[in-house]
Coordinates of C-alpha atoms in Angstrom, one line a residue:
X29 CA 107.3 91.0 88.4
X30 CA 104.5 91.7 91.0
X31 CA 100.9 92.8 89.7
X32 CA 99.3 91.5 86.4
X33 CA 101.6 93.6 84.0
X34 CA 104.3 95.6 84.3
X35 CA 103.1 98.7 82.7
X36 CA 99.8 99.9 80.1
X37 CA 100.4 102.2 77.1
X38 CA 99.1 103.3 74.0
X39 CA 99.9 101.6 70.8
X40 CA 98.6 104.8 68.9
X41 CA 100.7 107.5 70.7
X42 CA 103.2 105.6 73.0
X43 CA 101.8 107.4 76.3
X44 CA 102.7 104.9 79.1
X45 CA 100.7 106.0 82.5
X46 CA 103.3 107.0 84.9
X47 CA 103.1 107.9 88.8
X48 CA 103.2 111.9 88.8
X49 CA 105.1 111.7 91.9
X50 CA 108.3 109.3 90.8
X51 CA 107.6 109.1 86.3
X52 CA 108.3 105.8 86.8
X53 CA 105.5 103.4 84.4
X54 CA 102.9 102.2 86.9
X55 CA 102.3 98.4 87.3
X56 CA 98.5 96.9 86.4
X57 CA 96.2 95.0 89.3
X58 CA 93.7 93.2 87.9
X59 CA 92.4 92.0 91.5
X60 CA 90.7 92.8 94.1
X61 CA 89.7 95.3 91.3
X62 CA 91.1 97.2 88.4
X63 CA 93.9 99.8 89.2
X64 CA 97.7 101.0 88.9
X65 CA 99.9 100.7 91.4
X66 CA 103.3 102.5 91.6
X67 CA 105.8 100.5 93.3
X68 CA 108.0 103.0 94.3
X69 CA 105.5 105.3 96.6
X70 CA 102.4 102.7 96.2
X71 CA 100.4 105.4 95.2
X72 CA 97.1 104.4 93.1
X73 CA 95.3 105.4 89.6
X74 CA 92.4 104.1 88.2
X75 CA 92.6 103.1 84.3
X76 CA 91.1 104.7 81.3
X77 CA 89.4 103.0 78.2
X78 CA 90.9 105.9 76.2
X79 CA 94.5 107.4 76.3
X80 CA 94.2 110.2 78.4
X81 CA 97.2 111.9 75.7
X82 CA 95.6 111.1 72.2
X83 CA 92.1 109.9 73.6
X84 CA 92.9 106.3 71.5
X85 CA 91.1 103.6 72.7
X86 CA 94.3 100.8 71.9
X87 CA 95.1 100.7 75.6
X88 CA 97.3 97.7 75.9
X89 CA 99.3 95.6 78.7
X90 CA 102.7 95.1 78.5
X91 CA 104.9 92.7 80.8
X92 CA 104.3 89.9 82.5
X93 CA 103.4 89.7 85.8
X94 CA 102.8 87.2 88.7
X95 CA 98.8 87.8 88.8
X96 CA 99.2 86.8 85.0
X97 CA 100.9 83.7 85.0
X98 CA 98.6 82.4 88.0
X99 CA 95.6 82.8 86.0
X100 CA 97.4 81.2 83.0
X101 CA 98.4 78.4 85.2
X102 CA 94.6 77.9 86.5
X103 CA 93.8 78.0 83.1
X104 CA 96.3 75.1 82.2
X105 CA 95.8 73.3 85.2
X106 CA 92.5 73.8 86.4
X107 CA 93.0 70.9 89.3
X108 CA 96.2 72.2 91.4
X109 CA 96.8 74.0 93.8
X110 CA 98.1 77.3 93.1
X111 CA 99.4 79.5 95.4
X112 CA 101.3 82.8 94.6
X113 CA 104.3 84.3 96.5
X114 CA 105.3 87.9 95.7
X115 CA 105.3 91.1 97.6
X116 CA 101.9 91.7 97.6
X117 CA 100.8 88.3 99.1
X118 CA 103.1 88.2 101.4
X119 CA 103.5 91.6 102.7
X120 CA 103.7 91.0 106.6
X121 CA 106.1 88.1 108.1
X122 CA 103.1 86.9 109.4
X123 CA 102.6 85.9 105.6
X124 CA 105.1 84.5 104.6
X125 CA 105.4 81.9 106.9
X126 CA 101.6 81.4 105.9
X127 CA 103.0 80.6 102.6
X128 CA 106.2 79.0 103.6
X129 CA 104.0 76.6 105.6
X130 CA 101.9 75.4 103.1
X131 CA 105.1 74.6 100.9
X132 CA 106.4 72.7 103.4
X133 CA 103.1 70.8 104.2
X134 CA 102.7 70.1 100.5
X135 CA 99.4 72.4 100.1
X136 CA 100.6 73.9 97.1
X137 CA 101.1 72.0 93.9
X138 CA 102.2 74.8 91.4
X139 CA 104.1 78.5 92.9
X140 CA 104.2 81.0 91.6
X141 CA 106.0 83.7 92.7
X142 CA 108.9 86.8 92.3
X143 CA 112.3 86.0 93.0
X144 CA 111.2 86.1 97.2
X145 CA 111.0 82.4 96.3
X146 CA 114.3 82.0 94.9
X147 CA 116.5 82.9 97.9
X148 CA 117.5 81.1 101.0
X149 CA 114.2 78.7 101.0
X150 CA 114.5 75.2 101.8
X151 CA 111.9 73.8 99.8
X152 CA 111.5 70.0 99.3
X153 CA 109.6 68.3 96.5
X154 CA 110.2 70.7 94.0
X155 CA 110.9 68.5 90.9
X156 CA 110.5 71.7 88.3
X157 CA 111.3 75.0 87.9
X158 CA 110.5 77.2 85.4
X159 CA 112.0 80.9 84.7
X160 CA 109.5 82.9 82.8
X161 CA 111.1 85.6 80.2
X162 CA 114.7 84.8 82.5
X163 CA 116.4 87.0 80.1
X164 CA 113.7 90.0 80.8
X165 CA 116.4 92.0 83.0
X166 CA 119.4 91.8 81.0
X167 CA 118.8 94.7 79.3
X168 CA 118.3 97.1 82.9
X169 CA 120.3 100.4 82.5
X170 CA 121.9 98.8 85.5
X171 CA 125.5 98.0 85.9
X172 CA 124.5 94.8 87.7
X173 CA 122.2 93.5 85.2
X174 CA 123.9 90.8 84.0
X175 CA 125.4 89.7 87.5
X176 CA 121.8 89.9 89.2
X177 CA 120.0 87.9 86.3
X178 CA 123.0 85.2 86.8
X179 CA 122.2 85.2 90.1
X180 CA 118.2 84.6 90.2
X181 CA 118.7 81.9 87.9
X182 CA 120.7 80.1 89.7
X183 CA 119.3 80.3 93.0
X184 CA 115.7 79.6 91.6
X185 CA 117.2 76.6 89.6
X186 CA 118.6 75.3 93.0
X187 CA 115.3 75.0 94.4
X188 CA 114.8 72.5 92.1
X189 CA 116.0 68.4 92.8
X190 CA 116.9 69.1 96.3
X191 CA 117.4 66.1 99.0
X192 CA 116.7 62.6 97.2
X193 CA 114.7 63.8 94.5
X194 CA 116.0 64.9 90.8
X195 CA 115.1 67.9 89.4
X196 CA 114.4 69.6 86.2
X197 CA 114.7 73.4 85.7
X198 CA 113.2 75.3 82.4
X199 CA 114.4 78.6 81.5
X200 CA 112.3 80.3 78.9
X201 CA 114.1 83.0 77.0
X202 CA 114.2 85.1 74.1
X203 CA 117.9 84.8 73.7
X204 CA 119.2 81.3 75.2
X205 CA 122.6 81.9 73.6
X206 CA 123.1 84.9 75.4
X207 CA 126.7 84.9 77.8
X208 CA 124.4 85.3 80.9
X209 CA 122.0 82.4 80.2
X210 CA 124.6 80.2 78.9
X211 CA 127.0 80.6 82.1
X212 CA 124.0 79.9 84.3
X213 CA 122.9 77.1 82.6
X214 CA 126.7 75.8 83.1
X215 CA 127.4 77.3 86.4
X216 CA 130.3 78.5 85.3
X217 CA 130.5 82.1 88.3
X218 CA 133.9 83.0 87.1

């Protein structure tokens, strides 16, 4: 998920700041500075201290997003290179062969990035991949759900070990027995 989590609530009342234009939960930036975002008609809010519904000041985060696991990987490994890859870095095409470029001229140690990483790139030295909360869309009110979480996994899991080189794949989940993760795992399409 772009941004640095996917939504901000209250823990008192259960009010989750929503665009007024499309009620969908707007996502929270933490860079350049502070703000929601809604993905859907990009409009912008500023943040409260205090719930605008019950005036509670246990604002939390919730959801992970890709400006959250880079500064958790900066954290962890203060040394690498880091580079993210989402829709907000690489907005233009202009960009993304930016990016693209600097995977392919080794530049980049750790990516990060939405699943605009997992699809169609050929990417070599890539010896690990990990999938963060993999199982985080199989509960969409989607008919497709389970077919479009099969799917990212295994074309983020085949960026892994290509060429010469073997590769390892992680897949971090709250339910690893689940029919989704366990046919992924086994690439068993049918």
């Amino acid at each position: 998920r772009r941004g640095s989590y996917s939504s901000i609530s209250c823990y008192d009342c259960g009010f989750v700041y929503e665009c007024k234009s499309c009620e969908m939960p707007m996502t929270y930036y933490k860079y350049p500075k502070a703000h929601l975002k809604c993905l859907y008609c990009f409009k912008i809010s500023q943040v409260s201290e205090k719930c605008p519904s019950c005036k509670s000041t246990k604002i939390k985060e919730s959801g992970l997003g890709t400006e959250q696991v880079e500064d958790e990987i900066k954290k962890i490994f203060p040394h690498a290179s880091t580079l993210r890859v989402d829709s907000d870095t690489t907005n233009t095409i202009t960009k993304l062969n930016a990016c693209y470029k600097k995977i392919r001229n080794n530049e980049a140690q750790i990516i990060v990035g939405t699943q605009m990483i997992s699809k169609g790139l050929d990417i070599p030295n890539v010896s690990l991949v990990a999938l963060i909360l993999a199982d985080i869309g199989l509960n969409l009110p989607d008919f497709r759900a389970h077919e479009n979480i099969f799917q990212l996994i295994t074309q983020v899991s085949g960026r892994s070990g290509r060429h010469d080189d073997n590769g390892d794949v992680i897949i971090q989940t709250y339910d690893p027995q689940h029919t989704v993760i366990q046919n992924a795992i086994h690439n068993d399409y049918k």
